[in-house]
Amino acid sequence: MKPSSTERRNVLVLASSQSLFTITTITVMTLASVIGLKLSPDPDLATLPIAVMMLATVVTTLPASLLMKRIGRRNGFMLGTLCGIIGSALMLLGTAQTSFFYFCAGMLMIGLYQSFAMYYRFAAADVARAEFRSRAVSYVMAGGVISAVIGPLNARFALDWLPNIPMGGPFLVTTVLAVAATALLLTLRIPANPPGEPTTDSTTTRPLSIIARDVRFLPAIAGSSICFSLMTLYMTITPLGMQEQGFNMAAITMVVQSQVLAMFIPAFFTGTLIARYGLQPILWIGLGLLSVAMVIGALSHTVPVYMASRITLGIGWNFLFVGSAVLLSHTHKPAERGKVQGMNDLTLFSLVTLGSISAAALLQRLGWNGIHLASLIPLALVAVLLLRMQWRRI
């Protein structure tokens, strides 16, 4: 059965909102450590703005999910875009006044924006019937393709748009985009239950401890959390590592852009691949590509090798992240989605925050080669959990 016009419209709104949000995150991830190094009183604090952003997301991601259960997804998403407007304005103020405090405060608000926006992919599952669900999640993630082009370009070419505020232009752009996202989300309509599913008693829910016994629960959470934390870690340290090796901002932007394009372009067909070949093969391919990316990354000393590593990382991230979101959607009832999705993203951003706080220190202590090879350890954990899931479901 083909998706209805309402399903298609909702998915388009979510994909567009995802795109606008991702332009903001790519912009701040590309510039935050560089601006942090310029504004901070200590070079070791260069990645603190990113850590503040991720910590804000960790603290609020579960409350955001529970709040949206009360006030609705649309209202919650619009509250998130309001935080995005305030955050971008504060970062613009921070660059204008060379204030590390204001810049970090802006990053904190972007973290709140992220707390709500991370649920776009789960909302896609809520607005689609079962046979369209994997493609809906995939299409929403595909909203990042435009962002993969515009985000790095915004971080590079808008730097001098405000002559009196060095590096302030990109944050003026993200402020306008958050306003646009707010207007767009006014058209979103999310049903109480996914289309095609019977209405359920919203008061009948299982404890999280019972839901977690589902053999798919841990692989889903570990897969999304570990691949996302590794993606964020390398988005954070790549500008620092390349800058340290003498590469200019044009080369850094090219590498970041190649990674982000690789992250989102596969989303146009990931859902179709899952529907055709099954979920588990896509999860394994994603895990394998991430492992290969770590090995290539350890050998990176030229721009083409950097790009090869990041393209492989991006494709692997997409397969594992989208696959994990679809896998998690099979573990809970509609009435349980708030706490399950909230626990997923709480775990995810706890790992991301840990990686962001320790990114600069890890790079200094382990070195470029060591940090890539060490990343194979958490990927091995995901492999063990996937094998356990297969054995227990045979």
Tab-separated table of C-alpha atoms in Angstrom, residues 62-253:
chain	number	residue	atom	x	y	z
A	62	LEU	CA	14.816	12.365	28.395
A	63	PRO	CA	12.791	15.287	29.830
A	64	ALA	CA	12.260	16.501	26.240
A	65	SER	CA	10.790	13.135	25.260
A	66	LEU	CA	8.525	13.013	28.307
A	67	LEU	CA	7.479	16.640	27.795
A	68	MET	CA	6.492	15.935	24.194
A	69	LYS	CA	4.348	13.074	25.412
A	70	ARG	CA	2.358	15.693	27.363
A	71	ILE	CA	2.353	18.656	24.984
A	72	GLY	CA	2.715	16.837	21.661
A	73	ARG	CA	5.590	16.378	19.233
A	74	ARG	CA	4.863	19.523	17.240
A	75	ASN	CA	4.844	21.850	20.255
A	76	GLY	CA	8.002	20.213	21.571
A	77	PHE	CA	9.782	20.562	18.231
A	78	MET	CA	8.816	24.247	18.080
A	79	LEU	CA	10.134	24.763	21.602
A	80	GLY	CA	13.382	23.278	20.333
A	81	THR	CA	13.599	25.692	17.394
A	82	LEU	CA	13.038	28.584	19.829
A	83	CYS	CA	16.107	27.375	21.731
A	84	GLY	CA	17.925	27.299	18.382
A	85	ILE	CA	17.047	30.947	17.725
A	86	ILE	CA	18.275	32.016	21.165
A	87	GLY	CA	21.409	29.865	20.918
A	88	SER	CA	22.459	31.211	17.527
A	89	ALA	CA	21.880	34.782	18.725
A	90	LEU	CA	24.029	34.171	21.814
A	91	MET	CA	26.858	32.702	19.738
A	92	LEU	CA	26.687	35.740	17.470
A	93	LEU	CA	26.914	37.927	20.579
A	94	GLY	CA	29.828	35.865	21.868
A	95	THR	CA	31.819	36.351	18.682
A	96	ALA	CA	30.914	40.062	18.595
A	97	GLN	CA	32.146	40.652	22.150
A	98	THR	CA	34.886	37.973	22.053
A	99	SER	CA	33.140	36.418	25.042
A	100	PHE	CA	33.833	32.748	25.703
A	101	PHE	CA	30.973	32.748	28.232
A	102	TYR	CA	28.324	33.972	25.779
A	103	PHE	CA	29.595	31.585	23.112
A	104	CYS	CA	29.324	28.623	25.497
A	105	ALA	CA	25.854	29.815	26.594
A	106	GLY	CA	24.793	29.802	22.950
A	107	MET	CA	26.150	26.294	22.508
A	108	LEU	CA	24.143	25.229	25.561
A	109	MET	CA	20.946	26.465	23.901
A	110	ILE	CA	21.871	24.638	20.678
A	111	GLY	CA	22.173	21.544	22.876
A	112	LEU	CA	18.559	22.077	23.975
A	113	TYR	CA	17.551	22.476	20.323
A	114	GLN	CA	19.266	19.170	19.622
A	115	SER	CA	17.381	17.457	22.479
A	116	PHE	CA	14.124	17.968	20.619
A	117	ALA	CA	15.387	17.707	17.033
A	118	MET	CA	16.887	14.259	17.604
A	119	TYR	CA	13.312	12.947	17.817
A	120	TYR	CA	12.540	13.877	14.194
A	121	ARG	CA	13.600	10.396	13.103
A	122	PHE	CA	11.348	8.743	15.699
A	123	ALA	CA	8.478	11.030	14.716
A	124	ALA	CA	8.892	9.698	11.169
A	125	ALA	CA	8.128	6.214	12.497
A	126	ASP	CA	5.087	7.615	14.306
A	127	VAL	CA	3.565	9.153	11.164
A	128	ALA	CA	4.092	6.158	8.859
A	129	ARG	CA	2.419	2.777	8.549
A	130	ALA	CA	4.585	-0.317	9.118
A	131	GLU	CA	5.462	-0.992	5.462
A	132	PHE	CA	6.571	2.636	4.952
A	133	ARG	CA	8.318	3.079	8.299
A	134	SER	CA	11.928	2.216	7.414
A	135	ARG	CA	11.750	4.431	4.317
A	136	ALA	CA	10.160	7.276	6.329
A	137	VAL	CA	13.012	7.227	8.856
A	138	SER	CA	15.496	7.048	5.999
A	139	TYR	CA	13.907	9.968	4.126
A	140	VAL	CA	13.997	12.154	7.227
A	141	MET	CA	17.693	11.398	7.644
A	142	ALA	CA	18.103	12.233	3.927
A	143	GLY	CA	17.086	15.764	4.855
A	144	GLY	CA	20.705	16.174	5.847
A	145	VAL	CA	21.948	16.022	2.236
A	146	ILE	CA	21.250	19.708	1.607
A	147	SER	CA	22.795	20.429	4.998
A	148	ALA	CA	25.931	18.540	4.003
A	149	VAL	CA	26.459	21.086	1.242
A	150	ILE	CA	25.185	24.252	2.915
A	151	GLY	CA	26.529	23.643	6.455
A	152	PRO	CA	30.258	23.591	5.617
A	153	LEU	CA	29.789	26.351	3.021
A	154	ASN	CA	28.046	28.470	5.650
A	155	ALA	CA	30.922	27.811	8.054
A	156	ARG	CA	33.412	28.887	5.392
A	157	PHE	CA	31.909	31.597	3.200
A	158	ALA	CA	29.683	33.418	5.712
A	159	LEU	CA	32.612	34.071	8.049
A	160	ASP	CA	33.096	37.626	6.742
A	161	TRP	CA	29.486	38.577	6.078
A	162	LEU	CA	29.513	40.829	9.149
A	163	PRO	CA	32.691	42.938	8.781
A	164	ASN	CA	32.578	44.171	12.373
A	165	ILE	CA	32.020	40.679	13.813
A	166	PRO	CA	34.725	38.238	12.695
A	167	MET	CA	33.294	34.707	12.309
A	168	GLY	CA	29.816	36.015	13.204
A	169	GLY	CA	28.121	35.587	9.809
A	170	PRO	CA	27.423	31.833	10.058
A	171	PHE	CA	25.487	32.341	13.309
A	172	LEU	CA	23.303	35.031	11.731
A	173	VAL	CA	22.420	32.438	9.081
A	174	THR	CA	21.582	29.752	11.658
A	175	THR	CA	19.351	32.220	13.520
A	176	VAL	CA	17.301	32.793	10.354
A	177	LEU	CA	17.136	29.046	9.658
A	178	ALA	CA	15.776	28.307	13.144
A	179	VAL	CA	13.026	30.879	12.549
A	180	ALA	CA	12.201	29.160	9.243
A	181	ALA	CA	12.078	25.767	10.967
A	182	THR	CA	9.584	27.118	13.495
A	183	ALA	CA	7.245	28.258	10.719
A	184	LEU	CA	7.603	24.943	8.905
A	185	LEU	CA	6.732	22.866	11.972
A	186	LEU	CA	3.397	24.676	12.302
A	187	THR	CA	2.178	22.450	9.450
A	188	LEU	CA	3.136	19.153	11.140
A	189	ARG	CA	0.304	16.777	12.109
A	190	ILE	CA	1.268	13.664	14.089
A	191	PRO	CA	-1.438	11.068	14.916
A	192	ALA	CA	-1.770	9.531	18.373
A	193	ASN	CA	-0.956	6.106	16.894
A	194	PRO	CA	0.986	5.228	13.732
A	195	PRO	CA	-1.287	4.864	10.666
A	196	GLY	CA	-2.665	1.385	10.196
A	197	GLU	CA	-2.289	0.431	13.857
A	198	PRO	CA	-5.212	0.027	16.258
A	199	THR	CA	-5.778	2.598	18.963
A	200	THR	CA	-4.159	1.451	22.195
A	201	ASP	CA	-4.790	2.295	25.814
A	202	SER	CA	-2.207	4.996	26.567
A	203	THR	CA	-2.285	4.077	30.253
A	204	THR	CA	-1.138	0.482	29.613
A	205	THR	CA	2.643	0.546	29.497
A	206	ARG	CA	5.368	-1.821	30.589
A	207	PRO	CA	8.234	-0.855	32.897
A	208	LEU	CA	11.467	-0.025	31.084
A	209	SER	CA	13.126	-2.988	32.782
A	210	ILE	CA	10.649	-5.313	31.018
A	211	ILE	CA	11.023	-3.575	27.641
A	212	ALA	CA	14.823	-3.865	27.946
A	213	ARG	CA	14.535	-7.672	28.029
A	214	ASP	CA	13.697	-7.601	24.337
A	215	VAL	CA	16.790	-9.007	22.650
A	216	ARG	CA	16.717	-6.135	20.142
A	217	PHE	CA	16.787	-3.388	22.780
A	218	LEU	CA	20.508	-3.340	23.703
A	219	PRO	CA	21.837	-3.688	20.133
A	220	ALA	CA	19.565	-0.842	19.016
A	221	ILE	CA	20.708	1.504	21.777
A	222	ALA	CA	24.379	0.511	21.562
A	223	GLY	CA	24.408	0.770	17.772
A	224	SER	CA	22.930	4.266	17.618
A	225	SER	CA	24.857	5.554	20.659
A	226	ILE	CA	28.295	4.308	19.654
A	227	CYS	CA	28.097	5.248	15.976
A	228	PHE	CA	26.772	8.715	16.813
A	229	SER	CA	29.411	9.338	19.492
A	230	LEU	CA	32.201	8.285	17.103
A	231	MET	CA	30.787	10.507	14.372
A	232	THR	CA	30.709	13.479	16.757
A	233	LEU	CA	34.184	12.722	18.093
A	234	TYR	CA	35.688	12.829	14.610
A	235	MET	CA	33.691	15.911	13.614
A	236	THR	CA	35.274	17.547	16.690
A	237	ILE	CA	38.897	16.454	16.341
A	238	THR	CA	39.239	16.509	12.543
A	239	PRO	CA	39.456	20.343	12.323
A	240	LEU	CA	41.929	20.381	15.225
A	241	GLY	CA	44.026	17.516	13.871
A	242	MET	CA	44.137	18.889	10.343
A	243	GLN	CA	44.883	22.413	11.534
A	244	GLU	CA	47.745	21.047	13.625
A	245	GLN	CA	49.137	19.343	10.515
A	246	GLY	CA	49.084	22.629	8.605
A	247	PHE	CA	45.937	22.234	6.503
A	248	ASN	CA	43.926	25.394	5.801
A	249	MET	CA	40.199	25.978	6.371
A	250	ALA	CA	39.384	25.142	2.732
A	251	ALA	CA	40.882	21.643	3.097
A	252	ILE	CA	39.206	21.127	6.486
A	253	THR	CA	35.834	22.193	5.057
